[in-house]
mmCIF file of C-alpha atoms in Angstrom:
data_model
loop_
_atom_site.group_PDB
_atom_site.id
_atom_site.type_symbol
_atom_site.label_atom_id
_atom_site.label_comp_id
_atom_site.label_asym_id
_atom_site.label_seq_id
_atom_site.Cartn_x
_atom_site.Cartn_y
_atom_site.Cartn_z
ATOM 1 C CA MET O 8 -0.034 -0.056 0.271
ATOM 2 C CA GLN O 9 1.246 3.539 -0.869
ATOM 3 C CA GLN O 10 2.260 5.858 1.948
ATOM 4 C CA TYR O 11 1.209 9.756 1.726
ATOM 5 C CA LEU O 12 2.291 12.850 3.475
ATOM 6 C CA LEU O 13 -0.292 14.634 4.950
ATOM 7 C CA SER O 14 1.036 18.457 5.474
ATOM 8 C CA ILE O 15 -0.704 20.732 7.736
ATOM 9 C CA TYR O 16 -0.154 24.671 6.382
ATOM 10 C CA GLN O 17 -0.417 26.689 9.377
ATOM 11 C CA PRO O 18 -0.677 30.686 9.299
ATOM 12 C CA ASP O 19 2.393 32.222 11.055
ATOM 13 C CA GLY O 20 1.887 33.919 14.766
ATOM 14 C CA ASP O 21 0.628 32.918 17.745
ATOM 15 C CA PRO O 22 -1.501 30.034 18.281
ATOM 16 C CA PRO O 23 -5.389 30.554 18.827
ATOM 17 C CA PRO O 24 -6.729 31.160 22.351
ATOM 18 C CA PRO O 25 -7.773 27.847 24.246
ATOM 19 C CA GLU O 26 -11.535 28.376 23.675
ATOM 20 C CA VAL O 27 -10.746 28.054 19.843
ATOM 21 C CA LEU O 28 -7.693 25.585 19.732
ATOM 22 C CA ASP O 29 -9.206 22.994 22.393
ATOM 23 C CA PRO O 30 -12.144 22.051 20.313
ATOM 24 C CA ILE O 31 -9.888 21.589 17.204
ATOM 25 C CA MET O 32 -7.256 19.535 19.116
ATOM 26 C CA ARG O 33 -10.157 17.309 20.215
ATOM 27 C CA ASP O 34 -11.249 16.870 16.529
ATOM 28 C CA VAL O 35 -7.859 16.415 15.363
ATOM 29 C CA ARG O 36 -7.402 13.292 17.877
ATOM 30 C CA ALA O 37 -10.644 11.868 16.529
ATOM 31 C CA VAL O 38 -9.384 12.060 13.349
ATOM 32 C CA ASN O 39 -5.910 10.193 14.425
ATOM 33 C CA ALA O 40 -8.200 7.764 16.471
ATOM 34 C CA GLU O 41 -9.906 6.946 13.129
ATOM 35 C CA LEU O 42 -6.931 6.511 11.148
ATOM 36 C CA GLU O 43 -5.614 4.381 13.660
ATOM 37 C CA GLU O 44 -8.456 2.016 14.064
ATOM 38 C CA ALA O 45 -8.534 1.862 9.942
ATOM 39 C CA GLY O 46 -4.925 0.775 9.902
ATOM 40 C CA ALA O 47 -4.114 3.929 7.694
ATOM 41 C CA TRP O 48 -2.219 5.566 10.564
ATOM 42 C CA VAL O 49 1.702 5.364 10.357
ATOM 43 C CA PHE O 50 3.041 8.274 12.470
ATOM 44 C CA SER O 51 2.511 11.756 12.982
ATOM 45 C CA GLY O 52 4.336 15.072 14.519
ATOM 46 C CA GLY O 53 3.759 18.683 15.220
ATOM 47 C CA LEU O 54 6.568 20.993 14.357
ATOM 48 C CA HIS O 55 8.126 23.620 16.590
ATOM 49 C CA PRO O 56 7.569 27.164 14.928
ATOM 50 C CA PRO O 57 9.498 27.952 11.811
ATOM 51 C CA ASP O 58 12.241 30.515 13.684
ATOM 52 C CA THR O 59 13.277 27.134 15.520
ATOM 53 C CA ALA O 60 14.708 25.801 12.226
ATOM 54 C CA THR O 61 18.004 25.430 10.854
ATOM 55 C CA VAL O 62 18.596 25.072 6.987
ATOM 56 C CA LEU O 63 21.548 23.450 5.400
ATOM 57 C CA ARG O 64 22.674 24.702 1.924
ATOM 58 C CA PRO O 65 25.355 23.281 -0.149
ATOM 59 C CA GLY O 66 27.951 25.982 -0.973
ATOM 60 C CA GLU O 67 30.993 25.433 -3.305
ATOM 61 C CA SER O 68 33.337 24.224 -0.644
ATOM 62 C CA GLU O 69 31.397 23.331 2.427
ATOM 63 C CA VAL O 70 27.773 23.186 3.777
ATOM 64 C CA LEU O 71 26.472 26.633 4.935
ATOM 65 C CA THR O 72 23.982 26.944 8.046
ATOM 66 C CA THR O 73 21.511 29.711 8.609
ATOM 67 C CA ASP O 74 18.891 30.025 10.951
ATOM 68 C CA GLY O 75 15.167 30.130 9.913
ATOM 69 C CA PRO O 76 13.015 28.962 7.102
ATOM 70 C CA TYR O 77 13.992 28.427 3.898
ATOM 71 C CA LEU O 78 11.229 30.823 2.641
ATOM 72 C CA GLU O 79 9.662 33.726 4.364
ATOM 73 C CA GLY O 80 6.107 33.647 3.898
ATOM 74 C CA LYS O 81 2.634 34.088 5.874
ATOM 75 C CA GLU O 82 2.417 30.125 6.826
ATOM 76 C CA HIS O 83 4.446 27.223 7.359
ATOM 77 C CA ILE O 84 4.076 23.584 8.027
ATOM 78 C CA GLY O 85 2.904 22.995 11.493
ATOM 79 C CA GLY O 86 2.607 19.216 11.549
ATOM 80 C CA PHE O 87 2.263 16.361 9.563
ATOM 81 C CA THR O 88 0.589 12.681 9.374
ATOM 82 C CA VAL O 89 2.002 9.854 7.202
ATOM 83 C CA ILE O 90 -0.684 7.468 6.208
ATOM 84 C CA ARG O 91 -1.339 4.263 4.088
ATOM 85 C CA ALA O 92 -3.895 4.409 1.345
ATOM 86 C CA PRO O 93 -4.415 2.187 -1.511
ATOM 87 C CA ASP O 94 -4.571 5.176 -3.893
ATOM 88 C CA LEU O 95 -4.370 8.998 -4.078
ATOM 89 C CA ASP O 96 -8.584 9.260 -3.948
ATOM 90 C CA ALA O 97 -8.437 7.353 -0.620
ATOM 91 C CA ALA O 98 -5.532 9.635 0.580
ATOM 92 C CA LEU O 99 -7.562 12.464 -0.244
ATOM 93 C CA GLY O 100 -10.170 11.240 1.565
ATOM 94 C CA TRP O 101 -8.299 10.840 4.662
ATOM 95 C CA GLY O 102 -7.118 14.475 4.164
ATOM 96 C CA ARG O 103 -10.377 16.072 4.098
ATOM 97 C CA LYS O 104 -10.864 15.020 7.663
ATOM 98 C CA PRO O 105 -7.957 17.108 9.279
ATOM 99 C CA ALA O 106 -8.746 19.997 6.596
ATOM 100 C CA ARG O 107 -12.072 19.886 8.671
ATOM 101 C CA ALA O 108 -10.760 19.257 11.881
ATOM 102 C CA THR O 109 -8.309 21.724 11.775
ATOM 103 C CA THR O 110 -9.883 24.401 9.355
ATOM 104 C CA LEU O 111 -6.400 24.606 7.790
ATOM 105 C CA PRO O 112 -5.049 23.763 4.210
ATOM 106 C CA ILE O 113 -3.784 19.982 3.891
ATOM 107 C CA GLU O 114 -1.416 19.063 1.458
ATOM 108 C CA VAL O 115 -1.419 15.280 0.416
ATOM 109 C CA ARG O 116 1.766 13.848 -1.340
ATOM 110 C CA PRO O 117 2.791 10.668 -2.044
ATOM 111 C CA LEU O 118 5.875 9.159 -0.575
ATOM 112 C CA SER O 119 8.637 8.004 -2.579
ATOM 113 C CA HIS O 120 10.567 5.138 -1.342
ATOM 114 C CA GLY O 121 12.993 4.583 -4.177
ATOM 115 C CA ALA O 122 16.765 5.699 -4.158
#
């Protein structure tokens, strides 16, 4: 079965207040439980804010290290889930669930297992 990455695009800035965030997180936990029960969940994780990132770029003689995200933008990847699905349509069906739960955009992309 193919694996897919569900990336959550999160707006930059502070998280919403608890009265907004708590119901969203409850719905996300319910989606994760549904994925696990269906045998589709592989693993997931949240990410620290983009200002905690370190980017490594190949230079002419060495790899350069810079702080912060690769690109400046108004949103960043805030978390991800890797799932198993028989095809893209099934993966998109799973991706719709966290999109509704979080009210945020979800990118669905097949993982490549080649070298």
